[in-house]
Amino acid sequence: MKMCAAAWCLLLGFGFYAYWSVVYWAWTDIGVYAVTAPLLAFGFGLRYLALVDDDAPTVE
């Protein structure tokens, strides 16, 4: 489930940036970065969490 959410966040992030930049020709618009950066951060973060082994010993 985490990998699916990560994939959607990454797809939405890259897709939004590409769409907005092509349509409005604003490749360096700070507003686009404000939307894209959190989506990409959550996407890569969730992907990392999905790939981490759950076999790690817990500290008690």
Coordinates of C-alpha atoms in Angstrom, one line a residue:
M1 CA 0.0 0.0 0.0
K2 CA 2.8 2.4 0.8
M3 CA 4.5 1.8 -2.5
C4 CA 1.2 2.6 -4.3
A5 CA 0.9 5.9 -2.4
A6 CA 4.5 6.7 -3.1
A7 CA 4.0 6.0 -6.8
W8 CA 0.9 8.3 -6.9
C9 CA 2.7 11.1 -5.1
L10 CA 5.7 10.9 -7.4
L11 CA 3.4 10.7 -10.5
L12 CA 1.3 13.7 -9.3
G13 CA 4.4 15.7 -8.4
F14 CA 6.2 15.2 -11.7
G15 CA 3.0 15.4 -13.7
F16 CA 1.8 18.7 -12.1
Y17 CA 5.2 20.3 -12.6
A18 CA 5.4 19.2 -16.2
Y19 CA 1.8 20.2 -17.0
W20 CA 1.9 23.6 -15.3
S21 CA 5.3 24.5 -16.8
V22 CA 4.3 23.6 -20.3
V23 CA 0.9 25.2 -20.2
Y24 CA 1.9 28.5 -18.5
W25 CA 5.6 28.4 -19.6
A26 CA 6.7 29.0 -16.0
W27 CA 9.5 26.6 -15.3
T28 CA 10.9 28.6 -12.3
D29 CA 7.6 29.6 -10.7
I30 CA 7.8 29.4 -6.9
G31 CA 4.2 28.4 -6.6
V32 CA 4.8 25.3 -8.7
Y33 CA 7.7 24.4 -6.5
A34 CA 5.5 24.8 -3.4
V35 CA 3.2 22.1 -4.7
T36 CA 5.7 19.9 -6.4
A37 CA 8.3 19.7 -3.6
P38 CA 6.0 18.2 -0.9
L39 CA 4.5 15.7 -3.3
L40 CA 8.0 14.5 -4.4
A41 CA 9.3 14.4 -0.8
F42 CA 6.3 12.3 0.4
G43 CA 6.7 10.1 -2.7
F44 CA 10.4 9.4 -2.1
G45 CA 9.9 9.1 1.7
L46 CA 7.0 6.6 1.4
R47 CA 9.0 4.6 -1.2
Y48 CA 12.0 4.5 1.2
L49 CA 9.7 3.3 4.0
A50 CA 8.2 0.6 1.8
L51 CA 11.6 -0.8 0.9
V52 CA 13.0 -0.9 4.5
D53 CA 13.1 -4.3 6.0
D54 CA 10.7 -4.9 8.9
D55 CA 13.1 -7.5 10.3
A56 CA 15.2 -4.9 12.1
P57 CA 15.5 -5.6 15.8
T58 CA 13.5 -3.4 18.1
V59 CA 15.1 -1.6 21.0
E60 CA 13.4 -2.4 24.3

